[in-house]
Amino acid sequence: MAPSSPAGPVEQHSSVLPVPDEIVLEIAQHLSQKELSALSQASRRLRGLAQQAGLYVRKTVVWNDGTGFRDASLETLEQMIGYATRVNPNINLAIDAIFQVDTPGDETASAFAQAVGVIFNLVQRALPYLASLQLTLPWSLPDDVYTPLCTHPAPRLRSLVIHQWLAPSVPIPQNLFTGEAPVLSRLSLALNDIDPASIWQPVPAFRDVTQLSFAPHGTNHHVRLSQLFPRLKDVKISPLIPPTSTSHKIDISGLTLHSLTLNRAPDLLTDARALKDIPVVALARALGLRGVRPALVLAGFAFDPQPDARALSRAFYAVDVVDRARDVLPPSSFSAAFDPFSNPWDSIRY
């Protein structure tokens, strides 16, 4: 006898279970802006989670000493900040402020200072909504230029870029963002001729930075990164001028790094032996060189089939780096048959 069917309709269950918000948010925090944008279009719930993960609306403002602010970018930025303030406080903003000086002079200096003041005051208004900030400042700045950025926390700021390399840099104040930028993890600094007594003091807003791009141009002072950025995991160091003595070098002791990228030989560090404890190290100036495991990437370089003179010179630079690095790194860090013109991707993957 065939089994009887149960009375009434059979309850249907979805084969797809809803993913909890906290798991979606954890995943979303690792997505690119393009991916977050796609996620935000799926539903209102996912749009909110994408915004929590850092989805932002970006505005680039360009000022030139000959033309002033480009197009209507300044007005558009003001409108965006007004919209966030009055209509949608959940929106995240990204501001890229780029200043260009072609004809230095007293008149230009006055116009430049005024334009920087306008932008910094707008950034001050945007701080509650700011997820990303880039400041490209090529010329001398007044000592109090950062004052507007020291009045409020930056609760959503995840990425900060400050580039001042063509003139002596104004010290970054210790009370930047009133010391509060709890999700700031990515920082890029290009600083020139810095006063060690004022700049190499810890900035509390930087305490949770894990990714640092550091270009101390013209800086002739000992810098211990662990005192400034205690939670660093990934570092790129790109000084334009090589260190001249042991007191002018960069100290990475006290950090547990996952990766380190150098644009010069390891002797810019106080102790190059620290490289042996870092899983991924790259020398960015060697053509085609990429970070691989174990300690130093020196098993080969990806050159064109017929390298030109510039490529050859970089190859010999890399070989020189290898010779110096052998003094501080174990033999296991190097290929047994080192050939600077071989293609490393035949045998190396990462």
CSV table of C-alpha atoms in Angstrom, one decimal:
chain,number,residue,atom,x,y,z
A,1,MET,CA,0.0,0.0,0.0
A,2,ALA,CA,1.3,3.3,-0.9
A,3,PRO,CA,2.1,5.6,2.0
A,4,SER,CA,-0.6,8.1,2.6
A,5,SER,CA,0.1,11.8,2.0
A,6,PRO,CA,0.0,14.1,5.0
A,7,ALA,CA,-3.0,16.2,5.2
A,8,GLY,CA,-2.7,19.9,4.1
A,9,PRO,CA,0.0,21.6,2.0
A,10,VAL,CA,3.6,20.8,2.5
A,11,GLU,CA,5.6,23.8,4.0
A,12,GLN,CA,8.2,25.1,1.6
A,13,HIS,CA,11.7,26.1,3.0
A,14,SER,CA,14.2,28.2,1.1
A,15,SER,CA,17.4,26.5,0.4
A,16,VAL,CA,19.3,29.8,0.9
A,17,LEU,CA,19.6,31.0,4.5
A,18,PRO,CA,20.0,34.8,5.1
A,19,VAL,CA,23.5,35.7,6.0
A,20,PRO,CA,23.7,37.7,9.3
A,21,ASP,CA,24.6,41.3,8.9
A,22,GLU,CA,27.8,41.0,10.9
A,23,ILE,CA,29.1,38.4,8.5
A,24,VAL,CA,28.2,40.4,5.4
A,25,LEU,CA,29.9,43.5,7.0
A,26,GLU,CA,33.0,41.5,7.7
A,27,ILE,CA,33.2,40.4,4.1
A,28,ALA,CA,32.3,43.8,2.7
A,29,GLN,CA,35.2,45.5,4.6
A,30,HIS,CA,37.6,43.6,2.3
A,31,LEU,CA,35.9,44.7,-1.0
A,32,SER,CA,36.9,47.4,-3.4
A,33,GLN,CA,34.9,50.5,-4.0
A,34,LYS,CA,33.6,49.1,-7.3
A,35,GLU,CA,32.5,45.9,-5.5
A,36,LEU,CA,30.9,47.8,-2.7
A,37,SER,CA,29.0,49.9,-5.2
A,38,ALA,CA,27.6,46.7,-6.9
A,39,LEU,CA,26.7,45.3,-3.5
A,40,SER,CA,24.8,48.5,-2.5
A,41,GLN,CA,22.6,48.2,-5.5
A,42,ALA,CA,21.2,44.8,-4.5
A,43,SER,CA,18.9,46.0,-1.7
A,44,ARG,CA,18.4,48.7,0.8
A,45,ARG,CA,19.8,46.5,3.5
A,46,LEU,CA,23.0,45.8,1.6
A,47,ARG,CA,23.3,49.4,0.7
A,48,GLY,CA,23.4,50.3,4.4
A,49,LEU,CA,26.0,47.5,5.0
A,50,ALA,CA,28.1,48.7,2.1
A,51,GLN,CA,28.1,52.2,3.6
A,52,GLN,CA,29.1,50.9,6.9
A,53,ALA,CA,32.0,49.0,5.2
A,54,GLY,CA,33.2,52.3,3.7
A,55,LEU,CA,31.4,52.9,0.4
A,56,TYR,CA,31.8,56.5,-0.4
A,57,VAL,CA,31.1,59.3,-2.9
A,58,ARG,CA,34.4,60.8,-4.2
A,59,LYS,CA,35.0,64.3,-5.2
A,60,THR,CA,38.3,65.6,-6.6
A,61,VAL,CA,39.1,69.3,-6.3
A,62,VAL,CA,42.0,70.7,-8.3
A,63,TRP,CA,43.5,74.2,-7.7
A,64,ASN,CA,46.1,75.8,-10.0
A,65,ASP,CA,47.8,79.1,-9.4
A,66,GLY,CA,47.0,80.2,-12.9
A,67,THR,CA,43.3,79.1,-13.1
A,68,GLY,CA,42.1,78.8,-9.5
A,69,PHE,CA,39.7,75.9,-8.7
A,70,ARG,CA,39.0,73.9,-11.8
A,71,ASP,CA,35.5,73.9,-13.2
A,72,ALA,CA,32.7,73.9,-10.5
A,73,SER,CA,34.5,71.4,-8.3
A,74,LEU,CA,34.4,73.6,-5.3
A,75,GLU,CA,30.7,74.3,-5.5
A,76,THR,CA,30.0,70.6,-6.1
A,77,LEU,CA,32.0,69.6,-3.0
A,78,GLU,CA,30.0,72.2,-0.9
A,79,GLN,CA,26.8,70.7,-2.2
A,80,MET,CA,27.9,67.2,-1.3
A,81,ILE,CA,28.8,68.2,2.3
A,82,GLY,CA,25.5,70.1,2.6
A,83,TYR,CA,23.6,67.0,1.4
A,84,ALA,CA,25.3,64.8,4.0
A,85,THR,CA,24.6,67.4,6.7
A,86,ARG,CA,21.0,68.1,6.0
A,87,VAL,CA,19.6,65.1,4.1
A,88,ASN,CA,21.6,61.8,4.4
A,89,PRO,CA,24.0,61.6,7.2
A,90,ASN,CA,24.7,58.0,6.4
A,91,ILE,CA,26.6,58.9,3.2
A,92,ASN,CA,30.4,58.6,3.2
A,93,LEU,CA,32.5,61.2,1.4
A,94,ALA,CA,36.0,61.0,-0.1
A,95,ILE,CA,37.8,64.2,-0.8
A,96,ASP,CA,40.9,64.5,-3.0
A,97,ALA,CA,42.4,68.0,-2.9
A,98,ILE,CA,45.2,68.6,-5.3
A,99,PHE,CA,47.1,71.9,-5.5
A,100,GLN,CA,49.4,72.8,-8.3
A,101,VAL,CA,51.9,75.7,-8.3
A,102,ASP,CA,53.5,76.5,-11.6
A,103,THR,CA,54.8,80.1,-11.1
A,104,PRO,CA,56.0,80.7,-7.5
A,105,GLY,CA,55.9,84.2,-6.2
A,106,ASP,CA,54.5,86.4,-3.5
A,107,GLU,CA,51.1,86.8,-5.2
A,108,THR,CA,50.9,83.0,-5.8
A,109,ALA,CA,51.8,82.3,-2.2
A,110,SER,CA,48.9,84.5,-1.0
A,111,ALA,CA,46.4,82.8,-3.4
A,112,PHE,CA,47.7,79.3,-2.5
A,113,ALA,CA,47.3,79.9,1.3
A,114,GLN,CA,43.8,81.3,0.7
A,115,ALA,CA,42.8,78.3,-1.4
A,116,VAL,CA,44.2,75.8,1.1
A,117,GLY,CA,42.3,77.5,3.9
A,118,VAL,CA,39.0,77.2,1.9
A,119,ILE,CA,39.6,73.5,1.4
A,120,PHE,CA,40.6,72.8,5.0
A,121,ASN,CA,37.5,74.5,6.2
A,122,LEU,CA,35.3,72.4,3.9
A,123,VAL,CA,37.1,69.2,5.2
A,124,GLN,CA,36.4,70.3,8.7
A,125,ARG,CA,32.7,70.4,7.9
A,126,ALA,CA,33.0,67.0,6.2
A,127,LEU,CA,34.8,65.2,9.1
A,128,PRO,CA,31.7,63.4,10.4
A,129,TYR,CA,31.1,61.8,7.0
A,130,LEU,CA,34.7,61.5,5.7
A,131,ALA,CA,35.9,58.1,4.7
A,132,SER,CA,38.9,59.1,2.6
A,133,LEU,CA,41.1,62.2,2.4
A,134,GLN,CA,43.9,63.1,0.1
A,135,LEU,CA,45.9,66.3,0.4
A,136,THR,CA,48.5,67.1,-2.2
A,137,LEU,CA,50.3,70.3,-1.0
A,138,PRO,CA,53.3,71.2,-3.1
A,139,TRP,CA,54.3,74.5,-1.5
A,140,SER,CA,54.9,76.2,1.9
A,141,LEU,CA,52.0,76.2,4.3
A,142,PRO,CA,51.2,78.4,7.3
A,143,ASP,CA,52.0,76.8,10.6
A,144,ASP,CA,48.4,76.7,11.7
A,145,VAL,CA,47.1,75.1,8.5
A,146,TYR,CA,45.9,71.9,10.3
A,147,THR,CA,43.8,73.8,12.9
A,148,PRO,CA,40.5,73.1,11.2
A,149,LEU,CA,41.3,69.4,11.3
A,150,CYS,CA,41.9,69.4,15.0
A,151,THR,CA,38.4,70.4,16.1
A,152,HIS,CA,36.4,67.2,15.6
A,153,PRO,CA,37.0,63.4,15.4
A,154,ALA,CA,37.0,61.6,12.1
A,155,PRO,CA,34.9,58.6,13.0
A,156,ARG,CA,34.6,57.1,9.5
A,157,LEU,CA,38.0,58.0,8.1
A,158,ARG,CA,39.7,54.8,6.7
A,159,SER,CA,42.4,56.3,4.3
A,160,LEU,CA,44.5,59.4,4.7
A,161,VAL,CA,47.1,60.8,2.2
A,162,ILE,CA,49.2,63.8,3.1
A,163,HIS,CA,51.9,64.8,0.5
A,164,GLN,CA,54.1,67.8,1.2
A,165,TRP,CA,57.4,67.3,-0.6
A,166,LEU,CA,58.5,70.4,-2.5
A,167,ALA,CA,58.8,72.7,0.6
A,168,PRO,CA,59.6,72.2,4.3
A,169,SER,CA,56.6,70.3,5.7
A,170,VAL,CA,54.4,71.7,8.4
A,171,PRO,CA,54.4,69.3,11.4
A,172,ILE,CA,51.3,67.2,11.7
A,173,PRO,CA,49.7,68.2,15.0
A,174,GLN,CA,49.3,65.6,17.8
A,175,ASN,CA,45.7,66.6,18.2
A,176,LEU,CA,44.8,65.9,14.6
A,177,PHE,CA,41.1,64.8,14.5
A,178,THR,CA,41.2,65.4,18.3
A,179,GLY,CA,43.2,62.2,18.5
A,180,GLU,CA,40.2,60.1,17.3
A,181,ALA,CA,40.1,58.3,14.0
A,182,PRO,CA,39.1,54.8,15.1
A,183,VAL,CA,38.9,53.1,11.7
A,184,LEU,CA,41.9,54.8,10.1
A,185,SER,CA,44.0,51.9,8.7
A,186,ARG,CA,45.7,53.3,5.6
A,187,LEU,CA,48.1,56.2,5.7
A,188,SER,CA,50.4,57.7,3.1
A,189,LEU,CA,52.9,60.4,4.1
A,190,ALA,CA,55.3,62.3,1.9
A,191,LEU,CA,57.1,64.8,4.1
A,192,ASN,CA,60.2,67.0,3.5
A,193,ASP,CA,62.7,68.7,5.8
A,194,ILE,CA,60.9,67.7,9.0
A,195,ASP,CA,61.7,69.1,12.5
A,196,PRO,CA,62.2,65.9,14.6
A,197,ALA,CA,61.3,67.7,17.8
A,198,SER,CA,57.8,68.4,16.4
A,199,ILE,CA,56.9,65.7,13.9
A,200,TRP,CA,58.3,62.5,15.2
A,201,GLN,CA,56.0,62.5,18.2
A,202,PRO,CA,53.1,59.9,18.2
A,203,VAL,CA,49.9,61.2,16.7
A,204,PRO,CA,47.1,59.4,18.5
A,205,ALA,CA,44.8,59.4,15.4
A,206,PHE,CA,47.5,57.1,13.7
A,207,ARG,CA,47.6,54.5,16.5
A,208,ASP,CA,45.5,51.9,14.5
A,209,VAL,CA,47.2,52.4,11.1
A,210,THR,CA,48.2,49.0,9.6
A,211,GLN,CA,49.2,50.0,6.1
A,212,LEU,CA,51.8,52.8,5.7
A,213,SER,CA,53.4,54.4,2.6
A,214,PHE,CA,56.2,56.5,3.9
A,215,ALA,CA,58.3,58.9,1.9
A,216,PRO,CA,60.5,61.1,4.2
A,217,HIS,CA,62.2,63.3,1.7
A,218,GLY,CA,65.2,65.1,3.0
A,219,THR,CA,64.6,63.8,6.5
A,220,ASN,CA,68.0,63.3,8.2
A,221,HIS,CA,66.8,61.9,11.5
A,222,HIS,CA,66.4,58.5,13.1
A,223,VAL,CA,62.8,57.4,12.8
A,224,ARG,CA,61.5,54.5,14.8
A,225,LEU,CA,58.2,53.4,13.2
A,226,SER,CA,56.9,51.3,16.1
A,227,GLN,CA,56.7,54.5,18.3
A,228,LEU,CA,54.6,56.3,15.7
A,229,PHE,CA,52.5,53.4,14.3
A,230,PRO,CA,52.5,50.5,16.7
A,231,ARG,CA,50.1,48.2,14.7
A,232,LEU,CA,51.8,48.4,11.3
A,233,LYS,CA,51.5,45.2,9.2
A,234,ASP,CA,52.4,46.5,5.7
A,235,VAL,CA,55.0,49.2,5.0
A,236,LYS,CA,56.4,50.9,1.9
A,237,ILE,CA,59.4,53.2,2.5
A,238,SER,CA,60.4,55.5,-0.4
A,239,PRO,CA,63.0,58.1,0.6
A,240,LEU,CA,64.2,60.1,-2.4
A,241,ILE,CA,67.5,60.8,-0.7
A,242,PRO,CA,69.5,57.8,0.7
A,243,PRO,CA,70.5,57.9,4.4
A,244,THR,CA,73.9,59.4,5.1
A,245,SER,CA,74.7,57.8,8.5
A,246,THR,CA,73.3,55.4,11.1
A,247,SER,CA,71.5,58.3,12.8
A,248,HIS,CA,69.6,59.1,9.7
A,249,LYS,CA,68.0,55.7,9.1
A,250,ILE,CA,64.6,54.1,9.7
A,251,ASP,CA,64.1,51.6,12.5
A,252,ILE,CA,61.5,48.9,12.0
A,253,SER,CA,62.3,47.0,15.3
A,254,GLY,CA,59.4,46.3,17.5
A,255,LEU,CA,57.0,45.7,14.6
A,256,THR,CA,55.5,42.4,13.4
A,257,LEU,CA,55.3,43.1,9.7
A,258,HIS,CA,53.7,41.0,7.0
A,259,SER,CA,55.3,42.9,4.1
A,260,LEU,CA,57.9,45.6,3.5
A,261,THR,CA,58.6,47.4,0.3
A,262,LEU,CA,61.8,49.4,-0.1
A,263,ASN,CA,62.8,51.7,-3.0
A,264,ARG,CA,66.5,51.5,-2.0
A,265,ALA,CA,68.9,48.9,-0.7
A,266,PRO,CA,68.2,47.5,2.8
A,267,ASP,CA,71.0,49.7,4.2
A,268,LEU,CA,68.4,52.5,4.7
A,269,LEU,CA,67.3,50.5,7.7
A,270,THR,CA,69.1,50.7,11.1
A,271,ASP,CA,69.4,46.9,11.1
A,272,ALA,CA,68.8,45.0,7.8
A,273,ARG,CA,68.8,41.7,9.7
A,274,ALA,CA,65.2,42.5,10.6
A,275,LEU,CA,64.3,41.6,7.0
A,276,LYS,CA,64.6,37.9,7.8
A,277,ASP,CA,61.5,37.9,10.0
A,278,ILE,CA,59.2,39.5,7.4
A,279,PRO,CA,57.3,37.1,5.1
A,280,VAL,CA,57.2,39.4,2.1
A,281,VAL,CA,59.9,41.9,1.2
A,282,ALA,CA,60.2,43.7,-2.1
A,283,LEU,CA,62.7,46.1,-3.7
A,284,ALA,CA,60.5,48.3,-5.7
A,285,ARG,CA,63.2,49.9,-7.9
A,286,ALA,CA,64.3,46.7,-9.5
A,287,LEU,CA,62.4,46.5,-12.8
A,288,GLY,CA,59.6,43.9,-12.6
A,289,LEU,CA,60.5,42.9,-9.0
A,290,ARG,CA,57.7,41.8,-6.8
A,291,GLY,CA,57.4,40.7,-3.2
A,292,VAL,CA,57.6,36.9,-2.8
A,293,ARG,CA,58.4,34.5,0.1
A,294,PRO,CA,60.6,33.7,2.0
A,295,ALA,CA,62.6,36.8,3.1
A,296,LEU,CA,63.9,38.7,0.1
A,297,VAL,CA,62.8,38.7,-3.5
A,298,LEU,CA,66.0,38.2,-5.4
A,299,ALA,CA,65.5,35.1,-7.4
A,300,GLY,CA,65.1,36.9,-10.7
A,301,PHE,CA,63.5,39.8,-12.6
A,302,ALA,CA,60.9,40.1,-15.3
A,303,PHE,CA,62.6,42.0,-18.1
A,304,ASP,CA,61.6,42.4,-21.7
A,305,PRO,CA,63.2,39.8,-24.0
A,306,GLN,CA,65.7,42.5,-25.2
A,307,PRO,CA,66.3,44.7,-22.2
A,308,ASP,CA,67.4,48.2,-22.9
A,309,ALA,CA,70.3,50.0,-21.2
A,310,ARG,CA,68.1,51.3,-18.4
A,311,ALA,CA,66.8,47.8,-17.6
A,312,LEU,CA,70.4,46.5,-17.6
A,313,SER,CA,71.5,49.2,-15.2
A,314,ARG,CA,68.6,48.3,-12.9
A,315,ALA,CA,69.6,44.7,-13.1
A,316,PHE,CA,73.1,45.4,-12.0
A,317,TYR,CA,71.8,47.6,-9.2
A,318,ALA,CA,69.7,44.6,-8.1
A,319,VAL,CA,72.7,42.3,-8.2
A,320,ASP,CA,74.6,44.8,-6.0
A,321,VAL,CA,71.7,44.7,-3.6
A,322,VAL,CA,71.9,40.9,-3.6
A,323,ASP,CA,75.6,41.0,-2.7
A,324,ARG,CA,75.0,43.3,0.2
A,325,ALA,CA,71.9,41.4,1.4
A,326,ARG,CA,73.8,38.1,1.6
A,327,ASP,CA,75.7,39.5,4.6
A,328,VAL,CA,72.6,39.8,6.7
A,329,LEU,CA,70.2,37.1,5.4
A,330,PRO,CA,70.4,33.3,5.5
A,331,PRO,CA,71.4,31.4,2.3
A,332,SER,CA,67.9,29.9,2.1
A,333,SER,CA,66.6,33.3,1.2
A,334,PHE,CA,68.2,33.2,-2.3
A,335,SER,CA,67.9,31.2,-5.4
A,336,ALA,CA,70.7,28.6,-5.8
A,337,ALA,CA,71.2,29.7,-9.4
A,338,PHE,CA,70.6,33.4,-9.4
A,339,ASP,CA,70.2,34.8,-12.8
A,340,PRO,CA,69.0,38.4,-13.0
A,341,PHE,CA,67.7,38.0,-16.6
A,342,SER,CA,65.6,34.9,-16.0
A,343,ASN,CA,61.9,35.0,-15.8
A,344,PRO,CA,61.0,34.4,-12.1
A,345,TRP,CA,57.3,33.7,-12.8
A,346,ASP,CA,58.3,30.2,-14.2
A,347,SER,CA,59.2,29.0,-10.7
A,348,ILE,CA,57.8,31.6,-8.2
A,349,ARG,CA,54.2,32.2,-7.3
A,350,TYR,CA,52.7,34.2,-4.5
